[in-house]
PDB file of C-alpha atoms in Angstrom:
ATOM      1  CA  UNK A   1     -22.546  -8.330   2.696  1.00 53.00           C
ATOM      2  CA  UNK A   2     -23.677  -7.663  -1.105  1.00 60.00           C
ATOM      3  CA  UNK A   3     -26.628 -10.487  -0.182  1.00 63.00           C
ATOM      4  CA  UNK A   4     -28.089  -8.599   2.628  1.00 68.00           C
ATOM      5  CA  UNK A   5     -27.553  -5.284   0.973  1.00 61.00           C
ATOM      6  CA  UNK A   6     -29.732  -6.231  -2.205  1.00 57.00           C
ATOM      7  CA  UNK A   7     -32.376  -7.863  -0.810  1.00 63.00           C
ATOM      8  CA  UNK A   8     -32.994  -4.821   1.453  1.00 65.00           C
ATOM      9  CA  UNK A   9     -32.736  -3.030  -1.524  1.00 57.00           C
ATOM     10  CA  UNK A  10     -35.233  -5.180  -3.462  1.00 58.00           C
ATOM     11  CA  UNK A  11     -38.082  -4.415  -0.318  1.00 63.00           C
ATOM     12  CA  UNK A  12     -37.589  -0.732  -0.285  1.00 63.00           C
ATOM     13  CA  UNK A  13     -38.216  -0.439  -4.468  1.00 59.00           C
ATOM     14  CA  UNK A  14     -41.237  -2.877  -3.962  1.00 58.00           C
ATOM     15  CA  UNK A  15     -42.190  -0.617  -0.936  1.00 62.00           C
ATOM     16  CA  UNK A  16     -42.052   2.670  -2.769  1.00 62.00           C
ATOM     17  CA  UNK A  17     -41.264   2.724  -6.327  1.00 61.00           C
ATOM     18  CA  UNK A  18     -41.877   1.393  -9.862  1.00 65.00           C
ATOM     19  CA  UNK A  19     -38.642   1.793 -10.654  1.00 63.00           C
ATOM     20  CA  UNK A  20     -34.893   1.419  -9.651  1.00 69.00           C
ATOM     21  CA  UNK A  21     -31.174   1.272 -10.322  1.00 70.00           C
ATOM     22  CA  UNK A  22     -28.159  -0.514  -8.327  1.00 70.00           C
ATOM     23  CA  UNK A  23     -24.850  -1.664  -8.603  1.00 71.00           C
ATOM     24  CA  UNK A  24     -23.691  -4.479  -7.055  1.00 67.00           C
ATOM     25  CA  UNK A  25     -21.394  -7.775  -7.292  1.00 71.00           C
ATOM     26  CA  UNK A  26     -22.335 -10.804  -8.397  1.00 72.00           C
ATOM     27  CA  UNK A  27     -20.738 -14.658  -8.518  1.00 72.00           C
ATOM     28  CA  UNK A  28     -20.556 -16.702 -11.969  1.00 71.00           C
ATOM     29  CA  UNK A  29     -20.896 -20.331 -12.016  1.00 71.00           C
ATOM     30  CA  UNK A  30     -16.947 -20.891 -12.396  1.00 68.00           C
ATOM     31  CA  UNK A  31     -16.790 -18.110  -9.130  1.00 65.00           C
ATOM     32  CA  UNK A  32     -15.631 -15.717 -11.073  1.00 65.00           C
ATOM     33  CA  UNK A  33     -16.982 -12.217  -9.380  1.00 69.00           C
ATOM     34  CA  UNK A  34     -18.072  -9.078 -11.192  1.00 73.00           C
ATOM     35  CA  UNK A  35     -20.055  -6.501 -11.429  1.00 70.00           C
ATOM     36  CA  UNK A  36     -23.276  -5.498 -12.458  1.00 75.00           C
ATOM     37  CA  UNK A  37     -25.825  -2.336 -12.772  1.00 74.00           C
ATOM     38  CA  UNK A  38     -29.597  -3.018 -11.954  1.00 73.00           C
ATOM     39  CA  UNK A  39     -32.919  -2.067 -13.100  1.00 73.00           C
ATOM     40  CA  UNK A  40     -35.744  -3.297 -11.744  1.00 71.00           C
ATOM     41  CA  UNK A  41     -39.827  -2.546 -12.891  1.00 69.00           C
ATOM     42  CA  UNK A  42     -42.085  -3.305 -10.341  1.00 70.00           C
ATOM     43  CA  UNK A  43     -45.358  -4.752 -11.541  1.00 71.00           C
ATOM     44  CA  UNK A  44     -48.518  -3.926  -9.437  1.00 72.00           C
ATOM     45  CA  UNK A  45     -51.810  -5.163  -8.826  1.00 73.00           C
ATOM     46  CA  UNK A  46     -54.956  -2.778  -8.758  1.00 73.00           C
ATOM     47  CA  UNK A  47     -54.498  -2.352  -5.416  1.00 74.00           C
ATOM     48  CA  UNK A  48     -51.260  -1.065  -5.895  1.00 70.00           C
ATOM     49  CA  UNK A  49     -49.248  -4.238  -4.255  1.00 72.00           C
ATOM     50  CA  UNK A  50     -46.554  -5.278  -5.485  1.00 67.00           C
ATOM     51  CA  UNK A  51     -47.160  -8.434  -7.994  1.00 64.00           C
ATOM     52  CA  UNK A  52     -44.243  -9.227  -9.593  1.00 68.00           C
ATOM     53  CA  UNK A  53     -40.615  -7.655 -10.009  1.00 63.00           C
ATOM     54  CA  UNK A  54     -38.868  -7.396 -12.794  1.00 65.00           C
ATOM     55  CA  UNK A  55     -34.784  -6.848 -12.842  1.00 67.00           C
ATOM     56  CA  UNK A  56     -32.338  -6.589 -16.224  1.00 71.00           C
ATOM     57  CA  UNK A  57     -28.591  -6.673 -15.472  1.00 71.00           C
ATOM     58  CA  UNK A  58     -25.973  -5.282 -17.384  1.00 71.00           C
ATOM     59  CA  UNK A  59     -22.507  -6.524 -17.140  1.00 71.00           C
ATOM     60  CA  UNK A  60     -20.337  -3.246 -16.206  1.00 61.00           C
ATOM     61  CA  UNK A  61     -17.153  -5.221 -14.438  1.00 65.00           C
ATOM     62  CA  UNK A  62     -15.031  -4.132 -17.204  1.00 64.00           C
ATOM     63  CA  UNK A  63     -15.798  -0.193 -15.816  1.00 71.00           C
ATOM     64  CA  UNK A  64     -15.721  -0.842 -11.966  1.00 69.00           C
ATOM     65  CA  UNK A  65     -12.324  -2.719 -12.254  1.00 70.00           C
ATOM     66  CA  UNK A  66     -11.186  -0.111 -14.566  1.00 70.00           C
ATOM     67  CA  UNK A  67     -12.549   2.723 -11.927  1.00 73.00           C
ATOM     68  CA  UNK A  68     -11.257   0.632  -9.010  1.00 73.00           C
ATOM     69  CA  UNK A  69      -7.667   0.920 -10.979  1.00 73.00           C
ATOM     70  CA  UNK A  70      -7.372   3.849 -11.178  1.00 73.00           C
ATOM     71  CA  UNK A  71      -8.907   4.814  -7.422  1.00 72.00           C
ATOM     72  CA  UNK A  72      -5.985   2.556  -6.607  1.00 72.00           C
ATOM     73  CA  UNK A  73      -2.972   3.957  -7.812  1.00 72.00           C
ATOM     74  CA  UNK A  74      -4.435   7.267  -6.811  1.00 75.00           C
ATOM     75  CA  UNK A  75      -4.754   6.604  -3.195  1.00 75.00           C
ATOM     76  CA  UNK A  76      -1.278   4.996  -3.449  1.00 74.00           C
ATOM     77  CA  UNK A  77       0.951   7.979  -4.950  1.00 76.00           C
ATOM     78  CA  UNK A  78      -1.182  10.363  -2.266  1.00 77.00           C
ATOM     79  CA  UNK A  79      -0.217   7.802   0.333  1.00 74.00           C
ATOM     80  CA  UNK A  80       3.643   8.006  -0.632  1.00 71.00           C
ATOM     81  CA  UNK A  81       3.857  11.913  -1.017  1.00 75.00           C
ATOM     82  CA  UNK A  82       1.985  12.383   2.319  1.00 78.00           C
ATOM     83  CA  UNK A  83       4.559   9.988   4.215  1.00 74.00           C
ATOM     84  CA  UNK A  84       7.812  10.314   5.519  1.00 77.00           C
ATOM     85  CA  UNK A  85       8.894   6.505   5.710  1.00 81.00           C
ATOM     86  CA  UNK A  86       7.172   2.701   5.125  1.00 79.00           C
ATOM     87  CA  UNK A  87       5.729   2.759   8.905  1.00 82.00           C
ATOM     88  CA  UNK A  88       3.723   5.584   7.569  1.00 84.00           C
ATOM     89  CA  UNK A  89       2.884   4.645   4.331  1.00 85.00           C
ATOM     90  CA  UNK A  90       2.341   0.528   4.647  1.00 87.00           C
ATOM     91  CA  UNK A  91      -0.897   0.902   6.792  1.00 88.00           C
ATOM     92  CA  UNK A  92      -2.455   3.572   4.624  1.00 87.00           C
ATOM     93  CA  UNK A  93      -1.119   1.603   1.190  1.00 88.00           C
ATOM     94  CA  UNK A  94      -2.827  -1.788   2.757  1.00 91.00           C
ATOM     95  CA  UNK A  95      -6.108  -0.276   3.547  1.00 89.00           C
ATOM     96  CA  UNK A  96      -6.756   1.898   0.004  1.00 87.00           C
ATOM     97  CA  UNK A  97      -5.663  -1.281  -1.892  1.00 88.00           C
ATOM     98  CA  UNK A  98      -8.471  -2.917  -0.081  1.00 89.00           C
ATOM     99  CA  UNK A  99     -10.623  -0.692   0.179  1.00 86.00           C
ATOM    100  CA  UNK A 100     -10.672   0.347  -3.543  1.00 84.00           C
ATOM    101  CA  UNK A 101      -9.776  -3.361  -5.379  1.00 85.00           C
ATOM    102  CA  UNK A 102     -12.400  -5.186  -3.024  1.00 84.00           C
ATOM    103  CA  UNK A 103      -9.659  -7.336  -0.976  1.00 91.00           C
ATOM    104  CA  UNK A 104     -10.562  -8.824   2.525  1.00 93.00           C
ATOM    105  CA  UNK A 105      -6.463  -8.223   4.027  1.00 94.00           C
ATOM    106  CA  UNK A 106      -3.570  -6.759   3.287  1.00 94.00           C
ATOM    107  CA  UNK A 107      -0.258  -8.102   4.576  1.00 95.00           C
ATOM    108  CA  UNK A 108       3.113  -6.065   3.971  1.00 94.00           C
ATOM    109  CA  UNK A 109       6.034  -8.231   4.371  1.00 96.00           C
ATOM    110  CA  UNK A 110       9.445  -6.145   5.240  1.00 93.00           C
ATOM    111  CA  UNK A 111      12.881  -7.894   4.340  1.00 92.00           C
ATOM    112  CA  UNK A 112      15.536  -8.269   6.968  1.00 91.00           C
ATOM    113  CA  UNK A 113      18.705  -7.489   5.384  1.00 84.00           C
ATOM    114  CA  UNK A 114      20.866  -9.402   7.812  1.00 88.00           C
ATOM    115  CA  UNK A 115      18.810 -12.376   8.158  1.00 88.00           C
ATOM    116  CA  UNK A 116      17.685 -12.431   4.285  1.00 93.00           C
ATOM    117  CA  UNK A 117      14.054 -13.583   5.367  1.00 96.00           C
ATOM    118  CA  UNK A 118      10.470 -11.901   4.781  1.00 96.00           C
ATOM    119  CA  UNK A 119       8.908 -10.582   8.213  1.00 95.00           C
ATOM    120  CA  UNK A 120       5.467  -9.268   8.781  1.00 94.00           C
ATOM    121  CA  UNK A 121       5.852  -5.517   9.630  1.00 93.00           C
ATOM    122  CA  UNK A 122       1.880  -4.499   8.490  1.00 92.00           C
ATOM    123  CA  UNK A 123      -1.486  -6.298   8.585  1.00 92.00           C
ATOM    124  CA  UNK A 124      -5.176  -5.130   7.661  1.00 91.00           C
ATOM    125  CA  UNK A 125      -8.293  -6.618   7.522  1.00 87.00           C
ATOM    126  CA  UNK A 126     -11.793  -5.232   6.281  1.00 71.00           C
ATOM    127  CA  UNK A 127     -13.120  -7.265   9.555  1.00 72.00           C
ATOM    128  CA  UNK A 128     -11.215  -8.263  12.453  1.00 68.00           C
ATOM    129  CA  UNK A 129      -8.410  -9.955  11.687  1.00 69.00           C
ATOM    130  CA  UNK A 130      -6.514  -9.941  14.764  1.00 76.00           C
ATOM    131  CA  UNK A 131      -5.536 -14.006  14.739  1.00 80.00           C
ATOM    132  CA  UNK A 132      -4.462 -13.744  10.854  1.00 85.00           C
ATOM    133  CA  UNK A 133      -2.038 -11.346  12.057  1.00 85.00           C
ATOM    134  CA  UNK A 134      -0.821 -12.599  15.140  1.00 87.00           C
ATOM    135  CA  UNK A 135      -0.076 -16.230  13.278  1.00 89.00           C
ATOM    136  CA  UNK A 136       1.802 -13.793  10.490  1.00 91.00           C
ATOM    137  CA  UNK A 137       3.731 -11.952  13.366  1.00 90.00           C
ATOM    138  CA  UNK A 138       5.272 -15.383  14.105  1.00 89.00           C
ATOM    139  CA  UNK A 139       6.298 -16.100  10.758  1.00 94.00           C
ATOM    140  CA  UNK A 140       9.306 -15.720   8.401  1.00 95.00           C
ATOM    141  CA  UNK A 141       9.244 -16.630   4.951  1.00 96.00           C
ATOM    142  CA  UNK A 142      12.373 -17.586   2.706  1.00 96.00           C
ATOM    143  CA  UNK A 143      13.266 -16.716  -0.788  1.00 95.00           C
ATOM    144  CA  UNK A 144      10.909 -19.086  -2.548  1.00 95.00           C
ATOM    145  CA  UNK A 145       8.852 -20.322   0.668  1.00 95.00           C
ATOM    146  CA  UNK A 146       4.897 -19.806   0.801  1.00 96.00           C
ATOM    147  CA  UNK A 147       3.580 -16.476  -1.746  1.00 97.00           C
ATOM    148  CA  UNK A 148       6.075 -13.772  -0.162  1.00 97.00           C
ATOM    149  CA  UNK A 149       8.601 -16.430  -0.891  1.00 97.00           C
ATOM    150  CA  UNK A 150       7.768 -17.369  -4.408  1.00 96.00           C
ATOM    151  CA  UNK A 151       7.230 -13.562  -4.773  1.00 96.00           C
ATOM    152  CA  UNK A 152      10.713 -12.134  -3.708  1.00 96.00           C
ATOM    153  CA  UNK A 153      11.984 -15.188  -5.807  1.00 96.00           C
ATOM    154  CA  UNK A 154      10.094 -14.399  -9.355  1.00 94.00           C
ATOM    155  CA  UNK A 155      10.512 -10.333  -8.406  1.00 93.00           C
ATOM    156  CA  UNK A 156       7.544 -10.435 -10.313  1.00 93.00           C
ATOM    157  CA  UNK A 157       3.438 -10.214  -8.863  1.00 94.00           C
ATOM    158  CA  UNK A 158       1.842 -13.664  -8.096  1.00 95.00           C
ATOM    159  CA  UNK A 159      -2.117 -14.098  -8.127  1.00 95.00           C
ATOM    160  CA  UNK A 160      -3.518 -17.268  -7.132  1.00 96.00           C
ATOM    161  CA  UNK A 161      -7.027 -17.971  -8.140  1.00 94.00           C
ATOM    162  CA  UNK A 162      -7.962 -20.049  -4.920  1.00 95.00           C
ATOM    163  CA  UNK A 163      -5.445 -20.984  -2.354  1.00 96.00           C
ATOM    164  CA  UNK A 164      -7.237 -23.887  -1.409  1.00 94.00           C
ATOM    165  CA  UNK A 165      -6.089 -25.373  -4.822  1.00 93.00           C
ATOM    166  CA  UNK A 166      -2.562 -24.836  -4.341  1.00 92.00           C
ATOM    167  CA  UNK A 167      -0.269 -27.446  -3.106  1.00 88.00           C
ATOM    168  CA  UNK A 168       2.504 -26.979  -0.569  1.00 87.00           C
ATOM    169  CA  UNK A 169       1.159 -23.741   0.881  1.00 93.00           C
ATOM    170  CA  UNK A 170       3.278 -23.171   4.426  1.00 94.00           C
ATOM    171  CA  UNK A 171      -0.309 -21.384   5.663  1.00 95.00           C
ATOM    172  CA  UNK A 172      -3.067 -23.714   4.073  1.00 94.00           C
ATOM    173  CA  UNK A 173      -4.317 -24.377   7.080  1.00 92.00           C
ATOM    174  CA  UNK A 174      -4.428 -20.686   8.315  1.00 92.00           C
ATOM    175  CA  UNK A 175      -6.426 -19.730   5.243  1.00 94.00           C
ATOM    176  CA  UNK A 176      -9.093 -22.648   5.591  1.00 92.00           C
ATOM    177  CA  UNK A 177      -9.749 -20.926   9.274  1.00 90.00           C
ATOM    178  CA  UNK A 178      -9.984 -17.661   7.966  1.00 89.00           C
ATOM    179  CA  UNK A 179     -11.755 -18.807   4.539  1.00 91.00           C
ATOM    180  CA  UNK A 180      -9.043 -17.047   2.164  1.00 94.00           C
ATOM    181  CA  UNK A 181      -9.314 -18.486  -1.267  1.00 94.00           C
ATOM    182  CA  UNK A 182      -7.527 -15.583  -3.836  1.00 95.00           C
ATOM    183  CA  UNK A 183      -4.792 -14.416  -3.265  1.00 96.00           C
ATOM    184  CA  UNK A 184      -2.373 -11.861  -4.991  1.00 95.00           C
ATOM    185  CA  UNK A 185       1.372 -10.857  -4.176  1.00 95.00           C
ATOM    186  CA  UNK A 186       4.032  -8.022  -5.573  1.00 93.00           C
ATOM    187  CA  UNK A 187       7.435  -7.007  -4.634  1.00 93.00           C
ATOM    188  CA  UNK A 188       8.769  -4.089  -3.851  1.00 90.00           C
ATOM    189  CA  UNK A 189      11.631  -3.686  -5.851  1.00 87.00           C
ATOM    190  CA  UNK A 190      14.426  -1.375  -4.703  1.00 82.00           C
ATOM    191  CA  UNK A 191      17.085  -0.661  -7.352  1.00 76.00           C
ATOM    192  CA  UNK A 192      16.696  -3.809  -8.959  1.00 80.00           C
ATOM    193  CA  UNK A 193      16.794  -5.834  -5.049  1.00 87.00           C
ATOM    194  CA  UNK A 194      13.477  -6.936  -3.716  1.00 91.00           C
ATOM    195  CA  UNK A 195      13.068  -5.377  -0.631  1.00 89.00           C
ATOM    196  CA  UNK A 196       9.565  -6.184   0.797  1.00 91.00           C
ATOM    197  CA  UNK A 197       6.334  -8.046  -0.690  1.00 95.00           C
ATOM    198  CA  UNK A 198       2.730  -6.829  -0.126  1.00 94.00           C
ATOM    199  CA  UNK A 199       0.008  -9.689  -0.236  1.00 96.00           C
ATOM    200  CA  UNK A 200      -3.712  -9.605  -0.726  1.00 95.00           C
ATOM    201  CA  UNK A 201      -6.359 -12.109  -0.029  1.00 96.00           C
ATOM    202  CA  UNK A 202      -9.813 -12.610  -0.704  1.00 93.00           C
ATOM    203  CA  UNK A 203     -12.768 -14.522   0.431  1.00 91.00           C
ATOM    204  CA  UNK A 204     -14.318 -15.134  -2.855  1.00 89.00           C
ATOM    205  CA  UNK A 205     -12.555 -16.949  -5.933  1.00 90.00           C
ATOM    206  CA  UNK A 206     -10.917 -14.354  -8.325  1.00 89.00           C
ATOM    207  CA  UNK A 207      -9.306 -15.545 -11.671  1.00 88.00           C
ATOM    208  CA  UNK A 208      -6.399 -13.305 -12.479  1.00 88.00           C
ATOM    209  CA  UNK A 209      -6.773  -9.509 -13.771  1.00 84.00           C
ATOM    210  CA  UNK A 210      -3.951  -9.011 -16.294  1.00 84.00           C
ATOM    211  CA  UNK A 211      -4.529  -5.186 -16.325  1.00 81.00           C
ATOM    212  CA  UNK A 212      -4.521  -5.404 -12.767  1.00 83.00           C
ATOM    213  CA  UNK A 213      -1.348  -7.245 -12.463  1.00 85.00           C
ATOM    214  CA  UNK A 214       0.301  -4.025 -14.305  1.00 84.00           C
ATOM    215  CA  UNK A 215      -1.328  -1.994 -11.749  1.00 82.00           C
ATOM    216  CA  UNK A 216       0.209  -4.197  -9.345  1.00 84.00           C
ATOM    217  CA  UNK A 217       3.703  -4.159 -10.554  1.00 83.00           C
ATOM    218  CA  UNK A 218       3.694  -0.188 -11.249  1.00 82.00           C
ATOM    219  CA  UNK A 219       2.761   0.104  -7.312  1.00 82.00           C
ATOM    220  CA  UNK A 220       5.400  -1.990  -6.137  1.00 83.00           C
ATOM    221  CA  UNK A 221       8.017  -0.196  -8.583  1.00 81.00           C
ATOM    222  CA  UNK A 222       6.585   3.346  -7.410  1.00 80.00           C
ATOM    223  CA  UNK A 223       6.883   2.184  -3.175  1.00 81.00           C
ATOM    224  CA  UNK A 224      10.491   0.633  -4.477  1.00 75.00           C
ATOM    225  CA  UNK A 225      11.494   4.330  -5.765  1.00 78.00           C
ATOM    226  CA  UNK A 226       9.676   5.473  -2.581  1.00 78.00           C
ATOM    227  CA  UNK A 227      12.283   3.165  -0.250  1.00 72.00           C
ATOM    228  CA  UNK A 228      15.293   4.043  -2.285  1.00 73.00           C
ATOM    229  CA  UNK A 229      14.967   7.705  -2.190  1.00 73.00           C
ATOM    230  CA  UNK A 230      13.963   7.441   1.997  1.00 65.00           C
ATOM    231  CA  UNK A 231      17.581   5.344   1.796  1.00 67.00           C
ATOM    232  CA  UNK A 232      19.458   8.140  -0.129  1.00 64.00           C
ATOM    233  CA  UNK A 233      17.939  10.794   2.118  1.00 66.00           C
ATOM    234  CA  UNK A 234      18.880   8.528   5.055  1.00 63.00           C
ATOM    235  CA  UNK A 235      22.648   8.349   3.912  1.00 62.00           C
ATOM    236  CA  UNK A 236      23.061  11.725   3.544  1.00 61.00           C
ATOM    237  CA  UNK A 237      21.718  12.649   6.600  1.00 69.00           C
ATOM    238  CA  UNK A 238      24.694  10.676   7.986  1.00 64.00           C
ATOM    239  CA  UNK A 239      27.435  11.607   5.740  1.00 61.00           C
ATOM    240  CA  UNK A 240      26.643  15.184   6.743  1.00 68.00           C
ATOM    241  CA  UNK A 241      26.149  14.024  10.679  1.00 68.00           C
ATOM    242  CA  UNK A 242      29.881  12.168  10.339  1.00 72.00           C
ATOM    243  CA  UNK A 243      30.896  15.488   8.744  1.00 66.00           C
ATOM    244  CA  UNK A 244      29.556  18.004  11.386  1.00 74.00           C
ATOM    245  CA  UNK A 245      31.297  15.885  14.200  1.00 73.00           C
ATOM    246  CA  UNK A 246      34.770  15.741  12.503  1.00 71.00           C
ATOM    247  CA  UNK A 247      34.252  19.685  11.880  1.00 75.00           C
ATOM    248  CA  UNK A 248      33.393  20.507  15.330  1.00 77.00           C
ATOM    249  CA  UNK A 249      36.206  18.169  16.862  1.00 78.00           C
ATOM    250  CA  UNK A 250      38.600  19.179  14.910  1.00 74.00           C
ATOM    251  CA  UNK A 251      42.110  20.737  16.875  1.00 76.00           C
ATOM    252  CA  UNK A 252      42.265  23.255  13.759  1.00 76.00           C
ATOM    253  CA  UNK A 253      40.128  26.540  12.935  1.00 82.00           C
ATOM    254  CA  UNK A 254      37.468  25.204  10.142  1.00 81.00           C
ATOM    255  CA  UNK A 255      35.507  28.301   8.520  1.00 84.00           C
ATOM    256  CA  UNK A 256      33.530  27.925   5.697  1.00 85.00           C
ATOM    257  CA  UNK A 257      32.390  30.802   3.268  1.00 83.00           C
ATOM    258  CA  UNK A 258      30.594  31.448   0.154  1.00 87.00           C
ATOM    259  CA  UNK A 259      31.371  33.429  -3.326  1.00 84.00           C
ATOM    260  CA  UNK A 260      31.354  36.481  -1.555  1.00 87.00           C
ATOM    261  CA  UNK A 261      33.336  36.005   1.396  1.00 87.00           C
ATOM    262  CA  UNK A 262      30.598  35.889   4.133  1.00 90.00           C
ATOM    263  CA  UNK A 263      31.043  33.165   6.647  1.00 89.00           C
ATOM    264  CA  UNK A 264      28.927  30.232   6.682  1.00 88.00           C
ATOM    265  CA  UNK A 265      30.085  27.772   8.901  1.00 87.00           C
ATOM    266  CA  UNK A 266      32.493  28.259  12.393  1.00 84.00           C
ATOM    267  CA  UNK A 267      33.652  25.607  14.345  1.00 86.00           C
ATOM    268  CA  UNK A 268      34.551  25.276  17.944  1.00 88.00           C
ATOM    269  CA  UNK A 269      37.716  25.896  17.569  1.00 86.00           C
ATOM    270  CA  UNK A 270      37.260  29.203  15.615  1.00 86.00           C
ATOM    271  CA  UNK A 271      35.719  30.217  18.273  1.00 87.00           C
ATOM    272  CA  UNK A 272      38.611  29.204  20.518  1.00 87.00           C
ATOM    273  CA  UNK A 273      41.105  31.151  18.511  1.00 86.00           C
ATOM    274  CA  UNK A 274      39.423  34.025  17.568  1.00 87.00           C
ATOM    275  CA  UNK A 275      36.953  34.415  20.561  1.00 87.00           C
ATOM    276  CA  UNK A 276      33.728  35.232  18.319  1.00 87.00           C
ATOM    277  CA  UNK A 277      30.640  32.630  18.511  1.00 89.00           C
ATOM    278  CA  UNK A 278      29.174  31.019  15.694  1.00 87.00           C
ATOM    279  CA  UNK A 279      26.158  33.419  16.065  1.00 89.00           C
ATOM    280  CA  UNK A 280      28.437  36.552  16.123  1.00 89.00           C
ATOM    281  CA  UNK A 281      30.505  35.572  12.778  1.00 87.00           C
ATOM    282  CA  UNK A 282      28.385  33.408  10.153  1.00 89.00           C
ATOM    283  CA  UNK A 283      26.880  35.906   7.909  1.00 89.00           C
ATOM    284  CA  UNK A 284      30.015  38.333   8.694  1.00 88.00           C
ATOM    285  CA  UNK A 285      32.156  39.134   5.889  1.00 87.00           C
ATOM    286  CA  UNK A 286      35.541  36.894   6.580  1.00 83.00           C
ATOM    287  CA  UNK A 287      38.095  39.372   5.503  1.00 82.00           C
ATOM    288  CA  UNK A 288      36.888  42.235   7.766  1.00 81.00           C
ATOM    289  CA  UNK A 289      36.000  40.156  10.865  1.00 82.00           C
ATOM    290  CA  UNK A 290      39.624  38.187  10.779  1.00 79.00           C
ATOM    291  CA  UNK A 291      42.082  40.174   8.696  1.00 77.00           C
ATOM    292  CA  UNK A 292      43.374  43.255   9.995  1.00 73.00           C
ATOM    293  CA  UNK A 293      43.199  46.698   8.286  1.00 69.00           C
ATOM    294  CA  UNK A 294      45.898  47.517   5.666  1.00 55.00           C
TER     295      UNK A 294
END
């Protein structure tokens, strides 16, 4: 983790150098985490050992969460053009909100329309996280039952500080096993209908991010106009399907055409009555395959 990572860092600059810059995350007294930049003097003796080090750190959290924002919403809208439905797009949504905002697991949670209860269609974890999702895969949450509950209820993102805190929690003791503490929540809001949540939990203690919430909400809207547009290209599809199989079964000659008379469309029975196949007449001109000469 970030421990390991700076006290290597911390030998190599009193190995080799005088002087050197990091970033890296660090934990306030309340367990609020942020982040820092680095510098640290090194201080030798005359025979060049290391004596003392010196570090001054600068508060840059402000920057990184702004950056991390922004890396987020990115990867999200890059996720959602490059995918053709939720399967697609869940796993790759999970992992860059993770990866970019610093959360331990991602959990999507798809809506059953018939039985009107959260299920969990996506998990991922930064480690192995097999068990979290197995226990999930068993679950199904209610409108206002445990934080995809509460979520779907509010329609409205949920961030809870430290999970440990919170009473009544249908999973408490599934997040004391795999030491969860934050956690935040958002629908996914479908023409006004919430039609999935996406949860997020952390190992540390994180006090809610009000610009972050925004960023939360404005993902969940933007995979909500995602869902409804897969549903409207979904429904078409089948209107045109239920179409094409009343064309072709119908008794009667159907031929379509456009402005200037050349066919476009030839049914089965067309071909019955006039004897030409589809490939022989769309693209003909109607009058002078069907009509006879004046």
């Amino acid at each position: 983790g970030d421990r390991e990572q700076v006290r290597e860092h911390l030998e190599r600059v009193a190995e080799s150098s005088d002087h050197s810059e990091s970033e890296y995350r660090v934990v306030a007294a309340d367990g609020r985490v942020t982040w820092v930049r680095e510098m640290v003097y090194v201080a030798r003796d005359e025979n060049g050992q290391p004596r003392q080090l010196r570090g001054v750190l600068v508060d840059i959290g402000v920057r990184k969460r702004a950056e991390r924002r922004l890396a987020a919403q990115f990867m999200m809208t890059q996720a959602l053009a490059e995918s053709s439905s939720m399967t697609d797009a869940a796993p790759r949504i999970l992992r860059g909100i993770c990866d970019s905002l610093g959360w331990d697991i991602g959990v999507y949670w798809a809506l059953h329309p018939e039985a009107q209860v959260l299920c969990c269609a996506h998990t991922f974890g930064v480690r192995d996280e097999q068990p979290f999702e197995e226990a999930n895969r068993s679950l199904t949450f209610e409108r206002g039952v445990g934080i995809p509950g509460r979520t779907w209820e509010a329609a409205a993102p949920l961030w809870i500080p430290d999970v440990h805190e919170e009473p009544d929690l249908p999973r408490a003791k599934l997040f004391a096993q795999r030491k969860l503490r934050a956690a935040l929540a958002f629908p996914l809001i479908d023409a006004s209908r919430v039609v999935g949540v996406m949860e997020f939990f952390s190992t540390d203690i994180r006090y809610p991010d009000n610009e972050l919430l925004q960023v939360a909400h404005v993902i969940g809207s933007q995979v909500g106009q995602f869902l409804q547009r897969r549903r409207a290209e979904l429904t078409s599809r089948e209107s045109e399907l239920r179409t094409r199989a009343v064309i072709d079964s119908a008794i009667d000659s159907v031929i379509s055409f456009d402005s200037s008379g050349r066919i476009t469309e030839w049914n089965p029975a067309a071909v019955r009555v006039f004897g030409w196949t589809p490939a022989q007449a769309v693209g003909e001109d109607m009058a002078a395959l069907i009509l006879p000469d004046a």
